[in-house]
Amino acid sequence: MPEAPKNTHKPTTDYNLELKNKKTLQFIEDVTSNADEVQKKVLEEILSRNAHVEYLQTHGLNGHTDRETFKKIMPVITYEDIQPYVDRIANGDTSPILSSHPISEFLTSSGTSGGERKLMPTIEEELGRRSLLYSLLMPVMSQFVPGLDKGKGMYFLFIKSEAKTPSGLVARPVLTSYYKSTHFKDRPYDPYTNYTSPNETILCPDSYQSMYSQIVCGLCQHKEVLRVGAVFASGFIRAVKFLEKHWRFLCNDIRTGTIDSQITDQSVREAVMKILKPDPKLADFIEAECSKDSWQGIITRLWPNTKYVDVIVTGTMSQYIPTLDYYTNGLPLVCTMYASSECYFGVNLNPLCKPSEVSYTLIPTMAYFEFLPVQRNNGVNSSISVPKTLNEKEQQELVDLVDVKLGQEYELVVTTYSGLYRYRVGDVLRVAGFKNNAPQFNFICRKNVVLCIDSDKTDEVELQNAVKNAVNHLLPFDATLAEYTSFADTTTIPGHYVLYWELSLNGTTPIPPSVFEDCCLTIEESLNSVYRQGRVCDKSIGPLEIKIVEPGTFDKLMDYAISLGASINQYKTPRCVKFAPIVELLNSRAVSSYFSPKCPKWFPGHKKWINMN
Ligand code: AMP
């Protein structure tokens, strides 16, 4: 993820990078050393400025700003608890409901509720807090990789579509909001925010034109590129795949110094034309590399000065590490930060560590953090048990930032400047160590998520409902679904969901392929809007596949799990599989396979707004 500019407007000649880096690192030292005091102050500040908001008054906080009263009185909540308040704001109630500052927009989380993106209220000043977190990244990085100010970053960054709530507030993903803000667009000169992609190419709403133009610009400046990246690993791989498909057009443009006619956005054309000059030598070089049989190391071949790849490969994105290693010849994969629509959380202070060892230091000024201890049910399918609603005793078990214990797992709970109070983010983290008094966390997982390709997050209940809807297509054939499981197949680009189905066939009429294709589509139609947006708009998820497996396959799966130590009594079919030998077992017993024949329906914004705007 790219770093934000500092908010200085110094002339470029007066740019003292060393001093700025030193100050930033000192800031990290200070806030991590005084983590508890900073947290106390953050909570006081949030509660005093919001003392009169309806939500806090309703719960009877009565203007108290101390931790003890806050923890005693305020409930630990999930999105469903604040949804009625959010709906009122979305429908135009401008009274101070959650925050004393006006809600400037909604950030649409990739987490969903009732199949729709969650809406996170935000306030204008949060942009400054996000910028601050970004501004920490490069000073940290420069301690490990010197000279990054001497070249450029090739980052593939994209905006997504936005919608308006009935009251006219914008609702869009947090990064779209950030890239469209003056904090990003009008950033003053900074050698660390010097990207190969002109702003116009990033801000182009058409994903093809945006990708094409960013890659052309990256290729033209290939010798200057010192680092490459995207937000998530999946996005970076998609860019490589795009290059694989379109390199001939790209070479042609570079050879002639003209831009593909499919790039119709005038501002993008103008921005690209400032960079694109006829360069037959470069075109020959790219052509020679791209036409080789193997694409192993293509990143280091085309961008030879690249020192690392800046992408998130923690959490579910770790499934992309082998592909990234292949394309980059094992360049360091650097995960710099941990953030969400609710709040930006923290940074990785040891960015060259192995992906499996990445830990994020939560920055105590960002929000007030609490931690709910999580129990792990050990066994073959070691699942994580987190209660959905908390009783009074459980509410008391939450601990403060400085009180977490090494090795223990916790669910993250935040109180933010923009109106979330003791809100469960849904991420499970493990304490890996400390920076001064501030803990550092491994990202373990997102609660309940079983399938994920890009920013989609599908949980078991959603999957179950989708499958239930699909099997209705089998009824006329007197066939039922005996067992199923699923797998996020990232060996295809883009990745796609695979469902393994074992059927009980009672009828004699064979089931035509079109019926299974209908099943695929029904599942896709039933999944949440983030999944469908990935399929339709971003093309970041491929068509869903159903693989029919031989009768008895799921018994074999159980035998296998038991041979690995699962208890016979407690064995439950996993609704998602990841372990390679199990996937191989399922694939070896697949008798047929079907894909969704078209994209499911998707509209920007919530379903209930569609007829209102
Ligand atoms: P969103 O609200 O759509 O911005 O998604 C935020 C979620 O993305 C977080 O709550 C995490 O589950 C996930 N996420 C963000 N940063 C990271 C990271 N560095 N490693 C793993 N997961 C992450």
XYZ file of C-alpha atoms and ligand atoms in Angstrom:
636
model
C 0.000 0.000 0.000
C 1.426 3.378 -0.807
C 2.377 5.797 1.866
C 0.751 9.126 2.371
C 2.437 12.398 1.895
C 3.394 14.408 4.908
C 1.351 17.505 5.312
C 4.133 19.949 4.643
C 4.336 22.418 1.877
C 8.034 23.002 1.995
C 9.717 23.824 -1.297
C 11.501 20.838 -2.767
C 14.961 22.394 -2.303
C 14.377 22.457 1.422
C 13.605 18.776 1.584
C 15.495 17.116 4.397
C 14.601 13.479 4.115
C 16.915 12.272 6.810
C 15.488 14.651 9.345
C 11.915 13.805 8.418
C 12.605 10.088 8.718
C 14.232 10.600 12.085
C 11.243 12.557 13.365
C 8.833 9.886 12.184
C 10.802 7.109 13.838
C 10.936 9.166 17.016
C 7.143 9.505 16.875
C 6.847 5.715 16.761
C 9.263 5.431 19.712
C 7.232 7.956 21.696
C 3.766 6.573 21.141
C 4.840 2.979 21.693
C 6.748 3.865 24.862
C 3.785 5.779 26.241
C 1.168 3.472 24.791
C -1.046 3.368 27.857
C -1.067 7.120 28.458
C -1.743 7.747 24.773
C -4.643 5.289 24.824
C -6.114 6.931 27.914
C -5.897 10.327 26.223
C -7.419 9.022 22.981
C -10.422 7.614 24.833
C -10.880 10.802 26.842
C -10.729 12.867 23.693
C -13.243 10.680 21.837
C -15.678 10.584 24.754
C -15.478 14.235 25.694
C -16.035 15.576 22.203
C -18.912 13.105 21.719
C -20.410 13.398 25.210
C -23.714 14.620 23.819
C -24.180 12.201 20.952
C -27.351 10.173 21.084
C -25.679 6.771 21.184
C -23.613 7.510 24.288
C -26.486 9.297 25.997
C -28.885 6.456 25.337
C -26.513 4.093 27.064
C -26.198 6.486 30.001
C -22.514 7.327 29.818
C -23.426 10.801 31.106
C -20.307 12.566 29.938
C -17.882 10.209 31.696
C -14.581 9.894 29.871
C -12.681 7.424 32.040
C -11.949 3.872 31.007
C -13.572 2.207 34.006
C -16.989 3.826 33.548
C -16.810 3.424 29.797
C -16.121 -0.295 30.099
C -18.801 -0.773 32.737
C -21.536 1.025 30.845
C -20.946 0.654 27.144
C -21.720 -2.684 25.469
C -19.337 -4.477 23.140
C -21.146 -4.511 19.817
C -21.216 -5.759 16.252
C -22.477 -4.052 13.132
C -26.033 -5.279 13.602
C -26.230 -3.306 16.866
C -25.505 0.018 15.184
C -27.250 -0.683 11.909
C -30.438 1.205 12.939
C -28.315 4.292 13.731
C -26.406 3.918 10.462
C -29.668 3.612 8.515
C -30.954 6.823 10.058
C -27.809 8.684 9.031
C -28.010 7.174 5.536
C -31.599 8.376 5.305
C -30.715 11.941 6.159
C -30.839 12.350 9.951
C -28.068 14.867 10.576
C -28.456 15.102 14.336
C -25.381 13.999 16.338
C -26.238 10.307 16.518
C -22.851 8.624 16.704
C -20.436 11.518 16.342
C -20.466 15.195 17.188
C -18.585 15.857 13.952
C -20.674 15.647 10.793
C -20.519 12.306 9.018
C -18.699 13.158 5.770
C -19.335 9.881 3.973
C -19.771 6.152 4.478
C -16.938 3.750 3.909
C -18.225 0.511 2.466
C -16.484 -2.348 4.185
C -15.760 -5.609 2.429
C -17.372 -7.229 5.448
C -21.068 -7.702 4.799
C -24.282 -7.814 6.731
C -27.382 -9.346 5.167
C -25.496 -9.729 1.882
C -24.707 -5.999 1.601
C -21.493 -4.156 2.422
C -21.368 -2.742 5.938
C -21.483 1.048 6.034
C -18.903 2.651 8.263
C -19.549 6.279 9.119
C -16.515 8.491 8.856
C -15.641 12.126 9.500
C -13.431 14.465 7.515
C -10.540 14.506 9.984
C -10.078 10.731 9.755
C -8.341 11.324 6.422
C -5.573 13.028 8.374
C -5.245 10.035 10.665
C -5.033 7.693 7.663
C -2.405 9.926 6.095
C -0.437 9.820 9.297
C -0.329 6.036 9.270
C 0.800 6.027 5.634
C 3.509 8.540 6.460
C 5.103 6.070 8.891
C 5.687 3.383 6.282
C 8.605 4.663 4.232
C 10.734 5.972 7.090
C 10.434 2.474 8.596
C 11.235 0.836 5.251
C 14.200 3.103 4.588
C 15.940 1.721 7.688
C 16.146 -1.632 5.895
C 16.376 -0.648 2.221
C 18.376 2.510 1.617
C 18.094 4.697 -1.463
C 14.370 4.303 -2.042
C 14.140 8.046 -2.548
C 16.286 7.697 -5.688
C 13.606 6.082 -7.814
C 9.926 5.339 -8.142
C 7.289 2.977 -6.883
C 5.170 1.118 -9.427
C 1.914 0.580 -7.568
C -1.238 -0.675 -9.229
C -3.940 1.274 -7.445
C -7.595 1.417 -8.376
C -10.770 3.153 -7.395
C -14.078 1.350 -7.174
C -17.554 2.546 -7.960
C -19.394 4.633 -5.441
C -23.044 5.042 -4.584
C -25.134 7.626 -2.808
C -27.295 6.962 0.203
C -30.899 8.218 0.023
C -29.733 11.376 1.819
C -26.973 11.956 -0.710
C -23.970 10.892 1.356
C -21.311 9.151 -0.704
C -20.709 5.478 0.076
C -17.457 4.013 -1.238
C -14.510 1.868 -0.188
C -11.935 3.497 2.057
C -9.156 3.461 -0.549
C -11.393 5.054 -3.178
C -12.165 7.762 -0.649
C -8.472 8.220 0.079
C -7.250 8.325 -3.538
C -9.939 10.863 -4.403
C -9.040 13.066 -1.457
C -6.714 16.043 -1.686
C -4.417 14.205 0.746
C -3.531 11.892 -2.117
C -4.287 13.907 -5.240
C -2.582 17.129 -4.217
C 0.270 15.619 -2.296
C 3.273 17.882 -2.121
C 6.570 16.631 -3.490
C 7.948 13.699 -1.590
C 10.489 11.257 -3.015
C 8.602 8.451 -1.293
C 5.294 9.154 -2.999
C 6.808 9.337 -6.433
C 4.842 6.758 -8.395
C 4.987 5.620 -12.001
C 1.184 5.878 -12.255
C -0.093 9.420 -12.816
C -3.089 10.269 -10.604
C -5.398 10.304 -13.626
C -4.669 6.632 -14.332
C -5.414 5.665 -10.729
C -8.582 7.749 -10.635
C -9.985 6.376 -13.887
C -13.199 4.493 -13.033
C -12.850 2.071 -15.942
C -10.784 -0.857 -14.692
C -9.391 -1.811 -18.133
C -8.234 1.705 -18.960
C -6.841 2.189 -15.482
C -4.841 -1.043 -15.572
C -3.640 -0.583 -19.158
C -2.437 2.948 -18.604
C -0.740 2.143 -15.302
C 1.165 -0.729 -16.888
C 2.222 1.347 -19.908
C 3.544 4.031 -17.574
C 5.293 1.422 -15.431
C 6.977 -0.101 -18.482
C 8.113 3.275 -19.846
C 9.796 4.074 -16.537
C 11.042 0.547 -15.926
C 14.597 1.474 -14.992
C 13.469 3.962 -12.360
C 11.258 1.478 -10.537
C 12.726 0.459 -7.160
C 9.641 -1.156 -5.637
C 6.419 -2.566 -6.985
C 3.126 -3.342 -5.360
C -0.617 -3.235 -4.990
C -2.817 -3.310 -1.933
C -3.497 -7.030 -1.827
C -1.440 -9.794 -3.440
C -4.426 -10.736 -5.601
C -4.404 -7.287 -7.243
C -0.728 -7.469 -8.099
C -1.113 -10.889 -9.684
C -4.031 -9.616 -11.696
C -1.765 -6.912 -13.112
C 0.833 -9.501 -14.144
C -1.889 -11.536 -15.807
C -3.121 -8.426 -17.615
C 0.402 -7.851 -18.907
C 0.550 -11.469 -20.063
C -2.617 -10.962 -22.072
C -1.954 -7.512 -23.481
C 1.825 -7.139 -23.823
C 1.691 -7.052 -27.617
C -0.581 -3.983 -27.588
C 1.532 -2.411 -24.872
C 4.721 -2.996 -26.894
C 3.092 -1.543 -29.965
C 2.186 1.615 -28.068
C 5.706 1.946 -26.705
C 7.238 1.356 -30.136
C 5.134 4.035 -31.827
C 4.567 6.404 -28.914
C 0.811 6.253 -29.409
C -1.840 5.025 -27.048
C -4.317 2.228 -27.612
C -7.649 3.491 -28.986
C -9.491 1.663 -26.218
C -8.151 4.271 -23.829
C -10.893 6.791 -24.353
C -10.664 8.737 -21.114
C -9.159 12.040 -22.230
C -7.470 12.885 -18.948
C -5.840 9.450 -18.880
C -4.636 9.833 -22.486
C -3.113 13.218 -21.725
C -1.394 11.991 -18.569
C 0.012 8.922 -20.312
C 1.202 10.916 -23.313
C 3.436 12.961 -21.025
C 5.317 9.748 -20.238
C 4.929 7.648 -23.376
C 7.487 8.433 -26.110
C 8.339 6.269 -29.142
C 10.968 3.827 -27.880
C 11.550 0.895 -30.268
C 14.484 -0.351 -28.186
C 12.339 -0.651 -25.071
C 9.555 -2.281 -27.100
C 12.053 -4.885 -28.438
C 13.288 -5.576 -24.929
C 9.779 -6.072 -23.512
C 8.779 -8.210 -26.480
C 11.859 -10.414 -26.071
C 11.119 -10.983 -22.379
C 7.362 -11.461 -22.699
C 7.573 -13.887 -25.613
C 9.823 -16.304 -23.706
C 8.071 -19.550 -22.771
C 8.492 -19.059 -19.070
C 7.210 -16.072 -17.171
C 9.205 -16.974 -14.111
C 10.835 -13.829 -12.730
C 9.052 -11.563 -15.203
C 8.946 -8.742 -12.642
C 12.670 -8.720 -12.044
C 13.333 -9.137 -15.774
C 11.211 -6.161 -16.841
C 11.867 -4.000 -13.805
C 15.464 -4.967 -13.005
C 16.020 -2.495 -10.161
C 13.082 -3.679 -8.065
C 14.092 -4.353 -4.497
C 10.844 -5.657 -3.054
C 7.146 -6.271 -3.636
C 4.807 -4.258 -1.428
C 1.599 -6.280 -1.064
C -0.418 -7.739 1.773
C 0.211 -11.467 1.962
C -0.961 -11.998 5.524
C -4.304 -13.646 6.282
C -6.060 -15.271 3.361
C -3.719 -13.518 0.928
C -0.967 -15.953 1.944
C -2.464 -18.312 -0.649
C -0.802 -16.135 -3.313
C 2.758 -16.351 -1.995
C 3.924 -19.166 -4.348
C 2.605 -17.300 -7.426
C 4.256 -14.076 -6.327
C 7.537 -15.894 -5.660
C 7.373 -17.321 -9.162
C 6.812 -14.006 -10.926
C 9.310 -12.092 -8.799
C 12.040 -14.711 -8.463
C 11.637 -14.644 -4.713
C 11.974 -10.897 -4.109
C 11.093 -9.938 -0.539
C 7.325 -9.692 -0.055
C 6.664 -6.781 2.214
C 3.462 -6.298 4.210
C 3.625 -2.778 5.485
C 0.335 -2.085 7.201
C -2.878 -3.353 8.710
C -5.997 -1.255 8.213
C -9.745 -1.354 7.662
C -12.720 0.821 6.826
C -13.436 1.195 10.529
C -9.995 2.495 11.342
C -6.350 2.215 10.279
C -4.594 0.105 12.871
C -0.885 -0.399 12.575
C 2.386 -0.902 10.769
C 4.985 -3.609 10.342
C 8.196 -2.386 11.941
C 10.266 -5.252 10.550
C 9.118 -5.196 6.921
C 11.738 -7.559 5.494
C 10.727 -10.427 7.748
C 9.207 -13.596 6.267
C 5.474 -13.319 5.452
C 4.715 -15.977 8.068
C 6.375 -13.840 10.738
C 4.784 -10.505 9.928
C 3.491 -8.656 12.939
C 1.780 -5.296 13.077
C 2.390 -2.759 15.812
C -0.864 -1.000 16.571
C -0.308 2.759 16.662
C -1.914 3.956 19.901
C -3.034 7.314 18.501
C -5.285 5.796 15.849
C -8.170 4.702 18.099
C -8.844 3.223 21.500
C -8.150 -0.500 21.271
C -9.479 -3.349 23.397
C -8.974 -7.069 23.080
C -11.375 -9.908 23.628
C -9.570 -13.170 24.475
C -10.296 -15.947 21.969
C -10.359 -19.653 22.702
C -9.036 -22.064 20.148
C -10.682 -25.483 19.860
C -7.774 -27.699 19.105
C -8.094 -30.666 16.837
C -7.546 -31.318 13.167
C -9.919 -28.559 12.177
C -8.738 -26.238 14.869
C -11.531 -23.747 14.832
C -11.727 -20.453 16.589
C -14.567 -19.890 18.938
C -15.751 -16.366 19.466
C -19.174 -15.779 20.973
C -21.545 -13.758 18.799
C -22.999 -11.728 21.611
C -21.185 -11.241 24.864
C -22.667 -11.716 28.309
C -21.751 -9.346 31.119
C -18.858 -11.493 32.285
C -17.414 -11.732 28.795
C -17.728 -7.968 28.388
C -15.496 -7.615 31.441
C -12.838 -9.894 29.954
C -11.677 -7.351 27.404
C -8.174 -6.098 28.076
C -6.379 -2.895 27.150
C -3.621 -2.543 24.573
C -0.758 -2.768 27.043
C -2.288 -5.661 28.967
C -2.383 -8.305 26.252
C -0.327 -11.452 26.870
C 2.354 -12.809 24.608
C 1.117 -15.770 22.555
C -2.553 -15.187 23.377
C -5.140 -14.671 20.635
C -7.661 -11.842 20.761
C -10.455 -10.360 18.768
C -9.871 -6.688 18.066
C -12.405 -4.184 19.445
C -12.161 -0.480 18.579
C -13.528 2.842 19.716
C -12.901 5.337 16.949
C -12.958 9.082 16.454
C -15.724 8.665 13.896
C -18.395 7.121 16.071
C -17.794 3.422 16.726
C -17.776 2.494 20.396
C -16.430 -0.905 21.513
C -16.989 -2.226 18.016
C -15.858 -5.761 17.145
C -13.856 -5.559 13.951
C -14.032 -9.310 13.396
C -10.281 -9.949 13.132
C -8.416 -12.418 15.290
C -4.858 -11.429 16.206
C -2.081 -13.121 18.167
C 0.456 -11.257 20.295
C 3.879 -11.857 18.757
C 5.966 -9.405 20.755
C 6.228 -5.818 21.874
C 7.678 -2.591 20.580
C 8.391 -0.748 23.799
C 5.008 -1.015 25.564
C 2.907 -1.503 22.453
C 2.065 -5.042 21.414
C 2.765 -6.429 17.956
C 0.230 -8.785 16.457
C 0.237 -11.550 13.903
C -2.917 -11.405 11.832
C -4.528 -14.809 12.353
C -7.805 -14.675 10.494
C -11.046 -12.951 9.955
C -13.765 -14.567 12.076
C -15.974 -17.058 10.262
C -14.670 -16.396 6.773
C -14.357 -19.603 4.792
C -13.758 -18.419 1.236
C -11.819 -15.454 -0.067
C -10.222 -14.673 -3.425
C -9.793 -10.905 -3.425
C -11.614 -8.579 -1.038
C -14.642 -10.914 -0.887
C -15.258 -12.643 2.423
C -17.780 -15.477 2.380
C -18.800 -17.108 5.625
C -20.172 -20.566 6.242
C -23.762 -19.415 6.695
C -23.793 -17.476 3.417
C -22.306 -20.448 1.621
C -24.849 -22.795 3.155
C -27.755 -20.554 2.090
C -26.393 -20.190 -1.411
C -26.018 -23.958 -1.765
C -29.521 -24.466 -0.392
C -30.927 -22.160 -3.075
C -28.974 -23.920 -5.807
C -30.010 -27.472 -4.985
C -33.615 -26.569 -5.803
C -32.572 -27.055 -9.430
C -31.965 -30.746 -8.682
C -35.450 -31.443 -7.340
C -37.046 -32.315 -10.736
C -34.375 -35.003 -11.151
C -35.035 -36.599 -7.802
C -31.476 -35.867 -6.813
C -30.275 -34.461 -3.502
C -27.013 -33.107 -2.250
C -25.487 -35.656 0.123
C -22.415 -33.615 1.101
C -20.469 -30.613 -0.022
C -17.387 -28.624 0.664
C -15.603 -25.727 -0.995
C -12.164 -24.501 -1.955
C -10.788 -21.093 -2.992
C -8.834 -22.053 -6.103
C -6.133 -19.462 -6.667
C -4.193 -21.512 -9.192
C -6.367 -19.878 -11.854
C -6.031 -16.126 -12.405
C -8.338 -14.658 -11.300
C -9.031 -17.241 -8.636
C -12.475 -18.776 -8.271
C -14.666 -20.671 -5.820
C -14.920 -24.427 -6.326
C -17.688 -26.443 -4.731
C -17.343 -30.198 -4.428
C -20.723 -31.888 -4.516
C -21.559 -35.495 -3.755
C -25.049 -36.351 -4.961
C -27.641 -38.983 -4.033
C -29.353 -39.882 -7.262
C -32.751 -41.528 -6.969
C -34.182 -40.649 -10.359
C -33.221 -42.184 -13.668
C -33.200 -39.075 -15.829
C -29.638 -37.863 -16.274
C -29.078 -34.300 -15.093
C -28.078 -32.140 -18.057
C -24.996 -29.902 -17.717
C -27.162 -26.782 -18.026
C -28.807 -27.657 -14.710
C -25.464 -27.699 -12.917
C -24.559 -24.451 -14.638
C -27.794 -22.989 -13.294
C -26.749 -24.225 -9.853
C -23.415 -22.388 -10.225
C -25.175 -19.180 -11.171
C -27.741 -19.473 -8.384
C -24.932 -19.803 -5.848
C -23.270 -16.711 -7.261
C -26.546 -14.779 -7.247
C -27.024 -15.761 -3.586
C -23.572 -14.647 -2.428
C -22.939 -11.193 -0.992
C -22.507 -8.002 -2.981
C -18.713 -7.864 -2.505
C -18.403 -11.266 -4.184
C -20.711 -10.217 -7.018
C -18.881 -6.934 -7.501
C -15.629 -8.884 -7.789
C -17.196 -11.052 -10.473
C -18.981 -8.335 -12.433
C -17.148 -5.101 -12.049
C -13.591 -5.754 -10.941
C -13.272 -9.141 -12.682
C -11.150 -10.134 -9.714
C -13.019 -13.414 -9.228
C -13.532 -16.038 -11.935
C -16.736 -18.045 -12.611
C -17.775 -20.374 -9.805
C -17.215 -24.068 -10.443
C -19.082 -27.124 -9.210
C -17.203 -30.409 -9.298
C -19.320 -33.515 -8.912
C -17.418 -36.176 -7.009
C -17.890 -39.978 -6.963
C -20.227 -41.453 -4.355
C -18.274 -42.254 -1.202
C -15.802 -39.398 -1.592
C -16.848 -37.671 1.618
C -16.465 -40.948 3.541
C -12.904 -41.071 2.251
C -12.458 -37.485 3.381
C -13.625 -38.446 6.870
C -11.307 -41.489 6.927
C -8.456 -39.245 5.979
C -9.259 -36.658 8.692
C -9.529 -39.430 11.277
C -6.197 -40.870 10.171
C -4.767 -37.439 10.953
C -6.224 -37.491 14.451
C -9.765 -36.126 14.173
C -12.243 -37.624 16.582
C -14.871 -39.901 14.988
C -17.591 -38.640 17.312
C -16.911 -35.023 16.687
C -16.116 -35.197 12.991
C -18.041 -32.717 10.900
C -17.560 -32.256 7.182
C -15.503 -29.105 6.758
C -17.415 -26.639 4.589
C -14.169 -25.344 3.199
C -10.882 -27.133 2.599
C -7.393 -25.726 2.221
C -5.025 -28.586 3.037
C -3.426 -29.677 -0.250
C -3.748 -33.485 0.229
C -7.476 -33.090 0.885
C -7.935 -30.940 -2.204
C -6.020 -33.553 -4.182
C -8.238 -36.317 -2.801
C -11.357 -34.418 -3.854
C -9.976 -33.586 -7.291
C -8.956 -37.178 -7.908
C -12.573 -38.247 -7.377
C -14.206 -35.536 -9.467
C -16.262 -36.984 -12.325
C -17.461 -33.795 -13.958
C -17.127 -30.071 -13.603
C -19.359 -27.106 -14.479
C -18.878 -23.357 -14.478
C -21.201 -20.458 -14.049
C -22.185 -19.499 -17.608
C -22.451 -15.771 -16.930
C -21.934 -13.117 -14.294
C -24.420 -12.715 -11.454
C -26.269 -9.441 -11.076
C -24.645 -6.615 -9.206
C -25.488 -2.931 -8.671
C -23.466 -0.308 -6.834
C -24.996 0.681 -3.516
C -27.385 -1.162 -1.295
C -30.310 -2.992 -2.831
C -32.782 -0.892 -0.891
C -31.337 2.362 -2.325
C -31.657 1.359 -5.946
C -35.113 2.754 -6.503
C -34.532 5.697 -4.216
C -31.618 7.457 -5.947
P -12.186 -3.409 4.687
O -13.005 -3.033 5.856
O -12.939 -3.844 3.507
O -11.196 -2.333 4.400
O -11.335 -4.682 5.121
C -10.548 -4.640 6.264
C -10.142 -6.030 6.620
O -9.145 -6.497 5.694
C -9.475 -6.124 7.958
O -10.408 -6.104 9.012
C -8.747 -7.436 7.805
O -9.625 -8.525 7.962
C -8.267 -7.369 6.363
N -6.889 -6.811 6.345
C -6.521 -5.525 6.254
N -5.182 -5.396 6.329
C -4.697 -6.644 6.478
C -3.395 -7.188 6.624
N -2.312 -6.435 6.605
N -3.286 -8.534 6.750
C -4.377 -9.324 6.750
N -5.629 -8.877 6.616
C -5.789 -7.558 6.487
